[in-house]
PDB file of C-alpha atoms and ligand atoms in Angstrom:
ATOM      1  CA  UNK Z   8       0.122 -17.557  -0.496  1.00 92.00           C
ATOM      2  CA  UNK Z   9      -0.074 -15.519  -3.674  1.00 96.00           C
ATOM      3  CA  UNK Z  10       2.908 -14.221  -5.587  1.00 97.00           C
ATOM      4  CA  UNK Z  11       3.076 -10.444  -5.998  1.00 98.00           C
ATOM      5  CA  UNK Z  12       6.438  -9.643  -7.583  1.00 98.00           C
ATOM      6  CA  UNK Z  13      10.178  -9.714  -7.049  1.00 98.00           C
ATOM      7  CA  UNK Z  14      11.228  -7.531  -4.121  1.00 98.00           C
ATOM      8  CA  UNK Z  15      13.613  -5.727  -6.487  1.00 98.00           C
ATOM      9  CA  UNK Z  16      10.618  -4.473  -8.485  1.00 98.00           C
ATOM     10  CA  UNK Z  17       9.699  -2.213  -5.549  1.00 98.00           C
ATOM     11  CA  UNK Z  18      12.865  -0.271  -4.725  1.00 97.00           C
ATOM     12  CA  UNK Z  19      13.279   1.751  -1.561  1.00 96.00           C
ATOM     13  CA  UNK Z  20      10.792   4.633  -1.560  1.00 95.00           C
ATOM     14  CA  UNK Z  21       8.620   3.107  -4.282  1.00 96.00           C
ATOM     15  CA  UNK Z  22       5.137   1.576  -4.438  1.00 97.00           C
ATOM     16  CA  UNK Z  23       3.452  -0.931  -6.677  1.00 98.00           C
ATOM     17  CA  UNK Z  24      -0.212  -1.708  -7.154  1.00 98.00           C
ATOM     18  CA  UNK Z  25      -1.727  -5.152  -7.762  1.00 98.00           C
ATOM     19  CA  UNK Z  26      -5.056  -6.563  -8.767  1.00 96.00           C
ATOM     20  CA  UNK Z  27      -5.252 -10.161  -7.583  1.00 93.00           C
ATOM     21  CA  UNK Z  28      -8.470 -11.901  -8.477  1.00 86.00           C
ATOM     22  CA  UNK Z  29     -10.359  -8.648  -8.157  1.00 90.00           C
ATOM     23  CA  UNK Z  30      -8.678  -7.568  -4.929  1.00 93.00           C
ATOM     24  CA  UNK Z  31      -6.759  -4.326  -5.253  1.00 97.00           C
ATOM     25  CA  UNK Z  32      -3.728  -3.825  -3.045  1.00 98.00           C
ATOM     26  CA  UNK Z  33      -0.374  -2.095  -3.055  1.00 98.00           C
ATOM     27  CA  UNK Z  34       3.100  -2.573  -1.652  1.00 98.00           C
ATOM     28  CA  UNK Z  35       5.180   0.261  -0.205  1.00 98.00           C
ATOM     29  CA  UNK Z  36       8.893  -0.080   0.441  1.00 98.00           C
ATOM     30  CA  UNK Z  37      10.099   2.320   3.113  1.00 96.00           C
ATOM     31  CA  UNK Z  38      13.279   2.242   5.185  1.00 95.00           C
ATOM     32  CA  UNK Z  39      13.982  -1.346   4.289  1.00 95.00           C
ATOM     33  CA  UNK Z  40      10.491  -2.584   5.165  1.00 97.00           C
ATOM     34  CA  UNK Z  41       7.735  -3.717   2.826  1.00 98.00           C
ATOM     35  CA  UNK Z  42       4.107  -2.956   3.685  1.00 98.00           C
ATOM     36  CA  UNK Z  43       0.987  -4.235   1.977  1.00 98.00           C
ATOM     37  CA  UNK Z  44      -2.375  -2.469   2.143  1.00 98.00           C
ATOM     38  CA  UNK Z  45      -5.739  -2.901   0.525  1.00 98.00           C
ATOM     39  CA  UNK Z  46      -6.135  -0.226  -2.147  1.00 98.00           C
ATOM     40  CA  UNK Z  47      -9.263   1.274  -0.673  1.00 98.00           C
ATOM     41  CA  UNK Z  48      -9.560   4.675   0.953  1.00 98.00           C
ATOM     42  CA  UNK Z  49     -11.483   4.477   4.246  1.00 98.00           C
ATOM     43  CA  UNK Z  50     -13.255   7.714   3.273  1.00 98.00           C
ATOM     44  CA  UNK Z  51     -15.254   6.477   0.259  1.00 98.00           C
ATOM     45  CA  UNK Z  52     -13.923   2.979  -0.343  1.00 97.00           C
ATOM     46  CA  UNK Z  53     -12.323   3.858  -3.667  1.00 97.00           C
ATOM     47  CA  UNK Z  54      -8.838   3.262  -5.025  1.00 98.00           C
ATOM     48  CA  UNK Z  55      -6.198   5.680  -3.753  1.00 98.00           C
ATOM     49  CA  UNK Z  56      -3.879   6.299  -6.675  1.00 96.00           C
ATOM     50  CA  UNK Z  57      -4.058   8.973  -9.383  1.00 88.00           C
ATOM     51  CA  UNK Z  58      -1.722   7.148 -11.761  1.00 95.00           C
ATOM     52  CA  UNK Z  59      -0.581   3.522 -11.792  1.00 96.00           C
ATOM     53  CA  UNK Z  60       1.741   2.802  -8.860  1.00 97.00           C
ATOM     54  CA  UNK Z  61       1.493   6.384  -7.532  1.00 96.00           C
ATOM     55  CA  UNK Z  62       0.383   6.057  -3.918  1.00 98.00           C
ATOM     56  CA  UNK Z  63       2.644   8.514  -2.083  1.00 97.00           C
ATOM     57  CA  UNK Z  64       2.654  12.239  -1.488  1.00 96.00           C
ATOM     58  CA  UNK Z  65       5.242  14.463  -3.136  1.00 93.00           C
ATOM     59  CA  UNK Z  66       7.679  14.096  -0.248  1.00 93.00           C
ATOM     60  CA  UNK Z  67       7.206  10.300  -0.241  1.00 93.00           C
ATOM     61  CA  UNK Z  68       6.519  10.488   3.476  1.00 96.00           C
ATOM     62  CA  UNK Z  69       2.919   9.291   3.456  1.00 98.00           C
ATOM     63  CA  UNK Z  70       0.414   7.353   1.425  1.00 98.00           C
ATOM     64  CA  UNK Z  71      -1.945   9.852  -0.149  1.00 98.00           C
ATOM     65  CA  UNK Z  72      -5.460   9.437  -1.480  1.00 98.00           C
ATOM     66  CA  UNK Z  73      -5.721  11.211  -4.817  1.00 97.00           C
ATOM     67  CA  UNK Z  74      -9.416  12.020  -4.390  1.00 97.00           C
ATOM     68  CA  UNK Z  75      -9.443  14.290  -1.326  1.00 98.00           C
ATOM     69  CA  UNK Z  76      -5.841  14.210  -0.211  1.00 97.00           C
ATOM     70  CA  UNK Z  77      -6.049  12.079   2.948  1.00 98.00           C
ATOM     71  CA  UNK Z  78      -2.593  11.192   4.259  1.00 98.00           C
ATOM     72  CA  UNK Z  79      -1.763   7.865   5.856  1.00 98.00           C
ATOM     73  CA  UNK Z  80       1.350   6.765   7.751  1.00 98.00           C
ATOM     74  CA  UNK Z  81       3.301   4.275   5.696  1.00 98.00           C
ATOM     75  CA  UNK Z  82       4.216   2.030   8.598  1.00 97.00           C
ATOM     76  CA  UNK Z  83       0.705   1.395   9.938  1.00 98.00           C
ATOM     77  CA  UNK Z  84      -1.784   2.986   7.527  1.00 98.00           C
ATOM     78  CA  UNK Z  85      -3.187   5.388  10.130  1.00 98.00           C
ATOM     79  CA  UNK Z  86      -4.834   8.481   8.629  1.00 98.00           C
ATOM     80  CA  UNK Z  87      -3.181  11.595  10.059  1.00 98.00           C
ATOM     81  CA  UNK Z  88      -5.003  14.149   7.916  1.00 98.00           C
ATOM     82  CA  UNK Z  89      -8.055  14.396   5.680  1.00 98.00           C
ATOM     83  CA  UNK Z  90     -11.753  13.486   5.769  1.00 98.00           C
ATOM     84  CA  UNK Z  91     -11.083  10.040   7.233  1.00 98.00           C
ATOM     85  CA  UNK Z  92      -8.730  11.290   9.961  1.00 98.00           C
ATOM     86  CA  UNK Z  93      -8.343   8.620  12.633  1.00 98.00           C
ATOM     87  CA  UNK Z  94      -9.304   5.742  10.336  1.00 98.00           C
ATOM     88  CA  UNK Z  95      -6.721   3.393   8.844  1.00 98.00           C
ATOM     89  CA  UNK Z  96      -5.939   1.640   5.633  1.00 98.00           C
ATOM     90  CA  UNK Z  97      -6.457  -2.098   5.897  1.00 98.00           C
ATOM     91  CA  UNK Z  98      -3.096  -3.780   6.333  1.00 98.00           C
ATOM     92  CA  UNK Z  99      -2.688  -7.121   4.561  1.00 97.00           C
ATOM     93  CA  UNK Z 100      -0.221  -9.890   5.353  1.00 97.00           C
ATOM     94  CA  UNK Z 101       2.956  -9.835   3.316  1.00 97.00           C
ATOM     95  CA  UNK Z 102       5.731 -12.371   3.220  1.00 97.00           C
ATOM     96  CA  UNK Z 103       9.188 -11.825   1.797  1.00 96.00           C
ATOM     97  CA  UNK Z 104      10.918 -15.024   0.799  1.00 97.00           C
ATOM     98  CA  UNK Z 105      13.865 -15.689  -1.491  1.00 97.00           C
ATOM     99  CA  UNK Z 106      13.732 -12.168  -2.866  1.00 97.00           C
ATOM    100  CA  UNK Z 107      10.033 -12.433  -3.720  1.00 98.00           C
ATOM    101  CA  UNK Z 108       6.958 -10.821  -2.202  1.00 98.00           C
ATOM    102  CA  UNK Z 109       3.787 -12.761  -1.453  1.00 98.00           C
ATOM    103  CA  UNK Z 110       0.339 -11.858  -0.204  1.00 97.00           C
ATOM    104  CA  UNK Z 111      -0.968 -14.128   2.534  1.00 96.00           C
ATOM    105  CA  UNK Z 112      -4.773 -14.108   2.365  1.00 92.00           C
ATOM    106  CA  UNK Z 113      -6.562 -14.464   5.686  1.00 83.00           C
ATOM    107  CA  UNK Z 114      -7.846 -17.893   6.589  1.00 67.00           C
TER     108      UNK Z 114
HETATM  109  S1  FES I 208     -11.900   9.173  -1.050  1.00 87.57           S
HETATM  110 FE1  FES I 208      -9.927   9.176  -0.113  1.00 87.57          FE
HETATM  111  S2  FES I 208      -9.909  11.051   0.952  1.00 87.57           S
HETATM  112 FE2  FES I 208     -11.884  11.004   0.092  1.00 87.57          FE
END
Protein backbone atom coordinates (compact mmCIF):
# COMPACT_ATOMS: atom_id res chain seq x y z
CA UNK A 1 0.00 0.00 0.00
CA UNK A 2 1.11 3.54 -0.71
CA UNK A 3 1.12 6.34 1.82
CA UNK A 4 -1.01 9.37 0.92
CA UNK A 5 -1.02 11.67 3.95
CA UNK A 6 -2.12 12.00 7.55
CA UNK A 7 -5.90 11.83 7.89
CA UNK A 8 -5.76 15.18 9.71
CA UNK A 9 -4.47 16.81 6.52
CA UNK A 10 -7.91 16.30 4.95
CA UNK A 11 -10.39 17.77 7.42
CA UNK A 12 -14.12 17.20 7.20
CA UNK A 13 -15.46 18.78 4.00
CA UNK A 14 -12.02 19.06 2.39
CA UNK A 15 -10.23 17.37 -0.51
CA UNK A 16 -6.63 16.73 -1.39
CA UNK A 17 -5.05 15.76 -4.67
CA UNK A 18 -2.10 13.39 -5.14
CA UNK A 19 0.21 12.38 -7.92
CA UNK A 20 1.66 8.97 -7.12
CA UNK A 21 4.08 7.67 -9.70
CA UNK A 22 2.15 9.42 -12.43
CA UNK A 23 -1.28 8.38 -11.18
CA UNK A 24 -3.49 11.31 -10.25
CA UNK A 25 -6.06 10.80 -7.52
CA UNK A 26 -7.82 12.72 -4.79
CA UNK A 27 -9.26 12.13 -1.35
CA UNK A 28 -12.56 13.61 -0.18
CA UNK A 29 -13.57 13.68 3.47
CA UNK A 30 -17.33 13.86 3.90
CA UNK A 31 -19.46 13.06 6.94
CA UNK A 32 -16.65 11.22 8.64
CA UNK A 33 -15.82 9.05 5.63
CA UNK A 34 -12.80 9.24 3.34
CA UNK A 35 -13.20 8.50 -0.37
CA UNK A 36 -10.49 8.10 -2.97
CA UNK A 37 -11.06 8.58 -6.70
CA UNK A 38 -8.90 8.68 -9.77
CA UNK A 39 -8.53 12.31 -10.86
CA UNK A 40 -9.96 11.78 -14.31
CA UNK A 41 -13.27 13.08 -15.58
CA UNK A 42 -15.22 10.36 -17.43
CA UNK A 43 -16.19 12.98 -20.02
CA UNK A 44 -12.76 13.70 -21.54
CA UNK A 45 -10.35 11.86 -19.27
CA UNK A 46 -8.76 15.02 -17.92
CA UNK A 47 -8.06 16.19 -14.39
CA UNK A 48 -11.08 17.61 -12.56
CA UNK A 49 -9.76 20.46 -10.46
CA UNK A 50 -9.41 24.15 -11.33
CA UNK A 51 -6.94 24.89 -8.54
CA UNK A 52 -4.84 22.53 -6.42
CA UNK A 53 -7.04 20.52 -4.04
CA UNK A 54 -10.25 22.16 -5.31
CA UNK A 55 -12.52 19.30 -6.35
CA UNK A 56 -15.90 20.29 -4.90
CA UNK A 57 -18.71 22.57 -5.96
CA UNK A 58 -19.42 25.78 -4.07
CA UNK A 59 -21.83 24.08 -1.68
CA UNK A 60 -19.32 21.25 -1.06
CA UNK A 61 -22.08 18.78 -1.84
CA UNK A 62 -20.58 17.21 -4.96
CA UNK A 63 -17.33 16.68 -6.78
CA UNK A 64 -17.27 19.05 -9.72
CA UNK A 65 -15.31 18.94 -12.95
CA UNK A 66 -13.90 22.39 -13.64
CA UNK A 67 -13.99 21.95 -17.42
CA UNK A 68 -17.71 21.53 -18.14
CA UNK A 69 -19.21 21.45 -14.68
CA UNK A 70 -20.17 17.77 -14.34
CA UNK A 71 -21.28 16.95 -10.79
CA UNK A 72 -20.52 13.66 -9.09
CA UNK A 73 -21.86 12.22 -5.83
CA UNK A 74 -19.13 12.19 -3.22
CA UNK A 75 -20.05 8.83 -1.76
CA UNK A 76 -19.94 6.78 -4.97
CA UNK A 77 -18.66 9.03 -7.76
CA UNK A 78 -21.84 8.75 -9.83
CA UNK A 79 -22.36 11.64 -12.26
CA UNK A 80 -25.74 13.25 -11.57
CA UNK A 81 -25.40 16.15 -14.00
CA UNK A 82 -23.28 17.21 -16.96
CA UNK A 83 -22.03 15.77 -20.25
CA UNK A 84 -21.06 12.45 -18.67
CA UNK A 85 -24.36 12.00 -16.81
CA UNK A 86 -24.73 8.37 -15.73
CA UNK A 87 -21.00 7.65 -15.80
CA UNK A 88 -18.91 7.47 -12.64
CA UNK A 89 -15.56 8.50 -11.33
CA UNK A 90 -13.27 5.54 -10.78
CA UNK A 91 -13.20 4.71 -7.09
CA UNK A 92 -9.84 3.57 -5.73
CA UNK A 93 -9.17 1.54 -2.59
CA UNK A 94 -8.32 3.57 0.47
CA UNK A 95 -7.19 2.37 3.85
CA UNK A 96 -7.17 4.39 7.04
CA UNK A 97 -4.74 3.11 9.62
CA UNK A 98 -3.20 4.74 12.67
CA UNK A 99 -4.39 8.16 11.58
CA UNK A 100 -2.84 7.80 8.12
CA UNK A 101 -4.38 7.34 4.69
CA UNK A 102 -3.07 4.81 2.18
CA UNK A 103 -3.88 3.94 -1.40
CA UNK A 104 -4.22 0.23 -2.07
CA UNK A 105 -3.34 -0.40 -5.72
CA UNK A 106 -5.23 -3.23 -7.39
CA UNK A 107 -3.47 -6.55 -7.67
S1 LIG B 1 -14.17 17.18 -19.06
FE1 LIG B 1 -15.27 16.95 -17.18
S2 LIG B 1 -17.26 17.59 -17.71
FE2 LIG B 1 -16.19 17.74 -19.58
